[in-house]
């Protein structure tokens, strides 16, 4: 018996199925209402969300395949989390700013970040390297939780500018244990910062289930820091959209931060380096497969007769096209010039870097001179 | 820099006052400059470096933060992303470590990570070093941890004039700067001419010329080395004292030039010698001056121990005698 | 207007006077009952607590005086917090283990730590230097919040040993913002560790009021981590005793951690280096003076006729005696041998330290040889 | 150590297997030994170093922790105070920094703070270094940050035999040990004789004798230097390769002895040269061998940049050619 059960009751895994779970679309594709969060979308908007979900999943599958083919060193799949990302991502206004982890490909998509930009770091040609200001989408952050503080700081800047932007910072269930995330809660609360904390509780932090990170559902933690927290069905794109919209509106009104726990599931491996069969059951996976975010919206669309066959065919083609573009883009992505590693260490010149670069160049030139390759 | 004369633009300042005046000037000249830290508002910081600034610039620009160093540096990074230029005060050297992850993995690397798209013009001010009779964690010299980290710049002022200019230059820098303030010299006074033209931030300065032996120091140890040089001069030995001022980048060219004349080098700092700045100076200068050195580069530094209780700190800290002892050993090699 | 009030309502300072405040003895010295926390003490026990409070305050005053006389480099006074410390400290059993900050002189007293031991670090002859195992009282920790994790780890050890001990880890209102403290909450909750988090909310973290650290009362934070939190009148020694006893009993029963927020006030400066007139009002101080922890117990004793004149006279004498012992002890406390700084860097020999020590000794010997002093 | 023969007590092991076997032995022989970290239980760690240990020793002794490095090290300190001997796994080099405060201000200082009353026999295992094609933060060499810190011991194994013994010795040590595992050598195999007598933990080892030039390395670079030495031998130059094994303390005596014979020294590591271990080796050895050195100590190391994207890491990492280039320069000085 594990020591963490000395009280005789290992606290049970969190099924997510409480009344607190905000849902607008059931796994069966039924629209339901929620007293606090409602949404009214046009057919085109429904189709827009569907398109996002499908394309993002396609992009993700393509990236996974590219990793298997050796074109990427690593890939962190968002499979299963499309609704949480598209729902929250589509709630954003252009002025808003996003602080992602390394898995927010769907949010990046909503921000208009070129999918190929995301792949650079996974291919190993850079560590990110896009201009965050272009789409108000910060670089991926790998150190767990670090970006939540950046998000709060950015939101403090927004306050000072008096602008109407707000911030969404993403993090995972595992990240909730990090000191940084909890410091971010404190700073956001104390400074009343216009920031939305969006946690994708995908039930796993690599091999560790959420019970290793928290004893009670995460959304409840917010209250103890002095701001609201809610749990939303993270596989329900409508609910994610509605709740994030509400949280952003609240932030814009100057009412401060809010925590959204999107209850979802990581259907794939943690990354392509991971082997989830070592630590989780197929049964669990099957259970979650029934809650698939795309299937439920598709089923709703079908039931409601939204979307023409042409729409779905065009989407299929667009999806193929995207896959091809990503494939080609990755395969032709050039390796960086080695000397570029010295280029951006500092904004201004730094004598040590300058000297080392010069030595590096001289050294490599010596091989060229000698007609041989240094490696 | 030409010695300041007591004119209309010149006045006596302690290092604390010089820093305060420099911070004030930066706050005045750039509305994006912010100051953040613990107890820097009404209290004016535990050393009063920010005294009066919150009163004059408001709580939005001089921000008392929650007691969480990682949070301070992390939110400063976010503010910088939003176009601000935060100046962070860490209360004492020993309390910078909760922020170490944000400093090393985020602050230092963001510019390179973004291929230059993101600049983080953040200054982290740290009162550092010993000699004030303080309790544990209040007397440390963590500079090597930062100087070893690519992406950070590290500087230290040794006198009020530099303090006044260097803090403003650091704030104007587009790179993150670790700004080390020698707390035991906070109350040293000097004439500061606010109309003078400052030396560049990242260069060293010969603070006393001499031909017998080069002595290199920075921050709190510059005054100690100058005392040692004065004592040596009485015995007819002219030491050349160089104030490094910047530790990253480090002005090796100037040290090399001096050592090529003197043939002897002693490096002095409070931080432990093992893997301290002195090790790097010794390694690089030996490589550059191999045939000029008449003795190995000698180091005078702290020991490989935690900073000791204050009742024995005088025995830990390099002092005039230890500097002269090293000079003697070098000359007698 | 400060940015942290963009919502137009700077959240008001926390007066502490809510129904959640657990109190058994009013500032006027009236015994009141609390549904969940009751206590039944003999006269001797009442007098014992009174004696503790008086002696600890005396010790503290003596230390402050010694600092002014230059015998100590610094002192962190507990003035005003005696009840929180004696109440919680007297709830402990010998097997329990305490993880203090730098201000827990009253708790140290309850553990039987020689007051002189506490003064070494403030005099500058050591950094602590007592054997924590002697009284199950860990060394003072200066780095804010760090000790809370040590406390949780120790409690995890107690679990593994199957012993009946529990842990109390102290921290301040300011410390609650530190990542470490929140990580400690997570570890304690997840591992169900037998640890009591005892926060003395003394309203100030040096110059920063609690509004800089939290938006809602701290005791509420515990619920978000999955364990109970309560707020107790920190100037009420009976309530502190009762609540801490209950929390320890709970921990011993294997029911996991609990957070106690003792609502109290730092009557003195943060330390002798501090000047509180720069940041707080006399009015606030006067208000809290009326809630003095010793006065209220004294008034209760008088009303109840507990304690003979002889008892109070003897206590007065004991107090004097303690003062004298502390004074003499400090004044005769020897400076350490400088070479001792090398003695305990490592448990086993380390060639670098050995070499530096040898050089240090040779260097100092050279001055002796030369008949002069190195300094 | 005498070369292991393939006997009953001897078998082929990768470094991962050797570490796993060593950890298992420590868990078996001392009930107070615990292992803590992220994903070390069912998963067996991302490198499988702890594979199967939770199954055999239970969740109380092989503990999957919350995702919080400061929490892991902080609670390990508490467990050590309660008499346990925790072995902490940090998942990758770049993720040790959230724990840096606990390591530097608590773990390193507790023994001195308590005047020796408190021992913290904690091992912090860190897979370190590059060469595996990983993303950011997964290829760093943070050893100087730890070696500069008094109170910590720092060691690194370079081969399965050392891995097997050194992890057990580190666990048996009463001091905190930072245990650096060269992740790119995890899959290198060697014959490990579990009945052999191990070398002392804190001593270096001459892994290839030679008279022309001393080459000092540790961890991942030992294999690289051995390759370089083999190549040099073909050209008739015998390099003496020393595996430092321990960085704190550092076995200067052995290096000194070698350099006094060869007159030449090259130090190789992946970590940035500036303020890296090489700087300290250069400074100390130059002081000790001033009249023996025929060239300055040369350093081959990483650059003063963040660890670069994996597609160019081969250009960042010291390799055979760079080692030989430095040897050539030394010999031609
Ligand atoms: C500070 C830090 N420690 C460890 C890691 C290694 N790591 C990468 S992802 C991960 C799990 C994260 O889990 P979670 O926060 O739930 O996000 P998810 O991957 O499930 O999206 C870990 C431990 C890291 N990146 N940063
Ligand atoms: C990590 C860290 N940062 C800063 C400090 C400096 N410092 C010492 S005490 C203190 C305030 C602590 O306030 P609180 O936690 O409320 O405890 P109190 O002093 O009121 O008992 C500060 C900022 C420190 N000791 N450690
Ligand atoms: Mg997760
Ligand atoms: Mg307080």
PDB file of C-alpha atoms in Angstrom, chain C residues 27-159:
ATOM      1  CA  UNK C  27      -9.374  40.791  23.834  1.00  0.00           C
ATOM      2  CA  UNK C  28     -11.228  41.759  26.988  1.00  0.00           C
ATOM      3  CA  UNK C  29     -10.327  38.464  28.585  1.00  0.00           C
ATOM      4  CA  UNK C  30     -13.731  36.771  28.313  1.00  0.00           C
ATOM      5  CA  UNK C  31     -13.838  33.039  27.669  1.00  0.00           C
ATOM      6  CA  UNK C  32     -16.085  32.232  24.733  1.00  0.00           C
ATOM      7  CA  UNK C  33     -16.990  28.894  23.235  1.00  0.00           C
ATOM      8  CA  UNK C  34     -16.547  27.680  19.691  1.00  0.00           C
ATOM      9  CA  UNK C  35     -18.588  24.823  18.269  1.00  0.00           C
ATOM     10  CA  UNK C  36     -15.615  23.014  16.762  1.00  0.00           C
ATOM     11  CA  UNK C  37     -12.794  23.922  19.061  1.00  0.00           C
ATOM     12  CA  UNK C  38     -13.131  23.716  22.783  1.00  0.00           C
ATOM     13  CA  UNK C  39     -10.522  23.514  25.442  1.00  0.00           C
ATOM     14  CA  UNK C  40     -10.587  22.651  29.081  1.00  0.00           C
ATOM     15  CA  UNK C  41      -7.537  23.681  31.053  1.00  0.00           C
ATOM     16  CA  UNK C  42      -6.615  23.376  34.681  1.00  0.00           C
ATOM     17  CA  UNK C  43      -5.548  26.470  36.561  1.00  0.00           C
ATOM     18  CA  UNK C  44      -1.985  25.277  36.393  1.00  0.00           C
ATOM     19  CA  UNK C  45      -2.207  24.967  32.667  1.00  0.00           C
ATOM     20  CA  UNK C  46      -3.549  28.491  32.378  1.00  0.00           C
ATOM     21  CA  UNK C  47      -0.698  29.696  34.520  1.00  0.00           C
ATOM     22  CA  UNK C  48       1.766  27.696  32.504  1.00  0.00           C
ATOM     23  CA  UNK C  49       0.677  29.409  29.322  1.00  0.00           C
ATOM     24  CA  UNK C  50       0.821  32.768  31.014  1.00  0.00           C
ATOM     25  CA  UNK C  51       4.320  32.053  32.244  1.00  0.00           C
ATOM     26  CA  UNK C  52       5.422  31.084  28.732  1.00  0.00           C
ATOM     27  CA  UNK C  53       3.999  34.247  27.243  1.00  0.00           C
ATOM     28  CA  UNK C  54       5.638  36.473  29.808  1.00  0.00           C
ATOM     29  CA  UNK C  55       9.026  34.807  29.671  1.00  0.00           C
ATOM     30  CA  UNK C  56       9.135  34.749  25.906  1.00  0.00           C
ATOM     31  CA  UNK C  57       8.251  38.392  25.713  1.00  0.00           C
ATOM     32  CA  UNK C  58      10.940  39.105  28.221  1.00  0.00           C
ATOM     33  CA  UNK C  59      13.494  37.135  26.303  1.00  0.00           C
ATOM     34  CA  UNK C  60      12.529  38.972  23.155  1.00  0.00           C
ATOM     35  CA  UNK C  61      12.808  42.387  24.802  1.00  0.00           C
ATOM     36  CA  UNK C  62      16.198  41.436  26.130  1.00  0.00           C
ATOM     37  CA  UNK C  63      17.376  40.449  22.679  1.00  0.00           C
ATOM     38  CA  UNK C  64      16.130  43.719  21.225  1.00  0.00           C
ATOM     39  CA  UNK C  65      18.045  45.561  23.907  1.00  0.00           C
ATOM     40  CA  UNK C  66      21.158  43.522  23.257  1.00  0.00           C
ATOM     41  CA  UNK C  67      20.963  44.436  19.611  1.00  0.00           C
ATOM     42  CA  UNK C  68      20.766  48.119  20.517  1.00  0.00           C
ATOM     43  CA  UNK C  69      23.811  47.650  22.708  1.00  0.00           C
ATOM     44  CA  UNK C  70      25.703  46.201  19.786  1.00  0.00           C
ATOM     45  CA  UNK C  71      25.833  42.707  21.219  1.00  0.00           C
ATOM     46  CA  UNK C  72      23.688  41.334  18.427  1.00  0.00           C
ATOM     47  CA  UNK C  73      23.958  42.290  14.791  1.00  0.00           C
ATOM     48  CA  UNK C  74      20.242  41.931  14.255  1.00  0.00           C
ATOM     49  CA  UNK C  75      17.104  40.809  15.991  1.00  0.00           C
ATOM     50  CA  UNK C  76      13.733  39.741  14.636  1.00  0.00           C
ATOM     51  CA  UNK C  77      11.257  40.422  17.414  1.00  0.00           C
ATOM     52  CA  UNK C  78       8.156  38.303  18.002  1.00  0.00           C
ATOM     53  CA  UNK C  79       6.447  41.070  19.948  1.00  0.00           C
ATOM     54  CA  UNK C  80       2.710  40.676  19.547  1.00  0.00           C
ATOM     55  CA  UNK C  81       2.914  37.124  18.226  1.00  0.00           C
ATOM     56  CA  UNK C  82       3.508  35.379  21.536  1.00  0.00           C
ATOM     57  CA  UNK C  83       0.085  33.756  21.712  1.00  0.00           C
ATOM     58  CA  UNK C  84       0.298  32.298  18.214  1.00  0.00           C
ATOM     59  CA  UNK C  85       3.651  30.759  19.039  1.00  0.00           C
ATOM     60  CA  UNK C  86       3.002  29.572  22.569  1.00  0.00           C
ATOM     61  CA  UNK C  87      -0.463  28.316  21.703  1.00  0.00           C
ATOM     62  CA  UNK C  88       0.750  26.291  18.761  1.00  0.00           C
ATOM     63  CA  UNK C  89       4.015  25.348  20.445  1.00  0.00           C
ATOM     64  CA  UNK C  90       2.275  23.932  23.516  1.00  0.00           C
ATOM     65  CA  UNK C  91       0.071  21.796  21.314  1.00  0.00           C
ATOM     66  CA  UNK C  92       3.095  19.784  20.243  1.00  0.00           C
ATOM     67  CA  UNK C  93       4.131  16.369  21.517  1.00  0.00           C
ATOM     68  CA  UNK C  94       7.784  15.488  21.958  1.00  0.00           C
ATOM     69  CA  UNK C  95       7.751  13.355  18.813  1.00  0.00           C
ATOM     70  CA  UNK C  96       6.475  16.165  16.664  1.00  0.00           C
ATOM     71  CA  UNK C  97       8.882  18.174  14.583  1.00  0.00           C
ATOM     72  CA  UNK C  98       8.929  21.905  13.993  1.00  0.00           C
ATOM     73  CA  UNK C  99      10.135  23.791  10.908  1.00  0.00           C
ATOM     74  CA  UNK C 100      10.393  27.450  11.887  1.00  0.00           C
ATOM     75  CA  UNK C 101      11.171  30.713  10.109  1.00  0.00           C
ATOM     76  CA  UNK C 102      13.544  33.142  11.832  1.00  0.00           C
ATOM     77  CA  UNK C 103      10.962  34.514  14.237  1.00  0.00           C
ATOM     78  CA  UNK C 104       9.725  31.433  16.103  1.00  0.00           C
ATOM     79  CA  UNK C 105      11.430  32.174  19.416  1.00  0.00           C
ATOM     80  CA  UNK C 106       8.252  31.319  21.293  1.00  0.00           C
ATOM     81  CA  UNK C 107       7.930  27.959  19.615  1.00  0.00           C
ATOM     82  CA  UNK C 108      11.598  27.282  20.300  1.00  0.00           C
ATOM     83  CA  UNK C 109      10.901  28.027  23.931  1.00  0.00           C
ATOM     84  CA  UNK C 110       8.105  25.466  24.006  1.00  0.00           C
ATOM     85  CA  UNK C 111      10.410  22.892  22.440  1.00  0.00           C
ATOM     86  CA  UNK C 112      13.010  23.456  25.131  1.00  0.00           C
ATOM     87  CA  UNK C 113      15.608  25.037  22.905  1.00  0.00           C
ATOM     88  CA  UNK C 114      18.023  27.098  24.976  1.00  0.00           C
ATOM     89  CA  UNK C 115      17.253  30.746  24.143  1.00  0.00           C
ATOM     90  CA  UNK C 116      20.950  31.393  23.868  1.00  0.00           C
ATOM     91  CA  UNK C 117      21.115  28.952  20.985  1.00  0.00           C
ATOM     92  CA  UNK C 118      18.777  31.187  19.041  1.00  0.00           C
ATOM     93  CA  UNK C 119      21.018  34.186  19.486  1.00  0.00           C
ATOM     94  CA  UNK C 120      24.122  32.794  17.854  1.00  0.00           C
ATOM     95  CA  UNK C 121      23.040  33.613  14.345  1.00  0.00           C
ATOM     96  CA  UNK C 122      21.838  37.072  15.324  1.00  0.00           C
ATOM     97  CA  UNK C 123      25.136  37.765  16.995  1.00  0.00           C
ATOM     98  CA  UNK C 124      26.979  36.457  13.982  1.00  0.00           C
ATOM     99  CA  UNK C 125      28.860  33.617  15.623  1.00  0.00           C
ATOM    100  CA  UNK C 126      27.082  30.953  13.604  1.00  0.00           C
ATOM    101  CA  UNK C 127      24.209  30.422  11.165  1.00  0.00           C
ATOM    102  CA  UNK C 128      22.122  28.467  13.623  1.00  0.00           C
ATOM    103  CA  UNK C 129      24.263  25.693  14.813  1.00  0.00           C
ATOM    104  CA  UNK C 130      22.068  23.809  17.221  1.00  0.00           C
ATOM    105  CA  UNK C 131      21.257  20.151  16.783  1.00  0.00           C
ATOM    106  CA  UNK C 132      17.702  20.087  15.452  1.00  0.00           C
ATOM    107  CA  UNK C 133      17.164  16.528  16.576  1.00  0.00           C
ATOM    108  CA  UNK C 134      17.761  17.416  20.189  1.00  0.00           C
ATOM    109  CA  UNK C 135      14.405  19.125  20.502  1.00  0.00           C
ATOM    110  CA  UNK C 136      12.881  18.245  17.147  1.00  0.00           C
ATOM    111  CA  UNK C 137      13.233  21.877  16.233  1.00  0.00           C
ATOM    112  CA  UNK C 138      14.834  22.534  12.855  1.00  0.00           C
ATOM    113  CA  UNK C 139      17.254  25.404  12.366  1.00  0.00           C
ATOM    114  CA  UNK C 140      15.826  28.794  11.570  1.00  0.00           C
ATOM    115  CA  UNK C 141      15.295  29.256   7.851  1.00  0.00           C
ATOM    116  CA  UNK C 142      15.785  32.715   6.401  1.00  0.00           C
ATOM    117  CA  UNK C 143      14.970  32.045   2.759  1.00  0.00           C
ATOM    118  CA  UNK C 144      11.253  32.687   2.778  1.00  0.00           C
ATOM    119  CA  UNK C 145       9.096  29.587   2.499  1.00  0.00           C
ATOM    120  CA  UNK C 146      11.893  27.077   1.910  1.00  0.00           C
ATOM    121  CA  UNK C 147      11.260  25.292   5.196  1.00  0.00           C
ATOM    122  CA  UNK C 148       7.675  24.419   4.358  1.00  0.00           C
ATOM    123  CA  UNK C 149       8.896  21.865   1.830  1.00  0.00           C
ATOM    124  CA  UNK C 150      11.317  20.460   4.368  1.00  0.00           C
ATOM    125  CA  UNK C 151       8.422  20.070   6.748  1.00  0.00           C
ATOM    126  CA  UNK C 152       6.353  18.204   4.201  1.00  0.00           C
ATOM    127  CA  UNK C 153       9.298  15.950   3.368  1.00  0.00           C
ATOM    128  CA  UNK C 154       9.873  15.217   7.026  1.00  0.00           C
ATOM    129  CA  UNK C 155       6.191  14.366   7.362  1.00  0.00           C
ATOM    130  CA  UNK C 156       6.538  11.982   4.425  1.00  0.00           C
ATOM    131  CA  UNK C 157       9.336  10.356   6.411  1.00  0.00           C
ATOM    132  CA  UNK C 158       7.108  10.077   9.469  1.00  0.00           C
ATOM    133  CA  UNK C 159       4.526   8.328   7.294  1.00  0.00           C
TER     134      UNK C 159
END
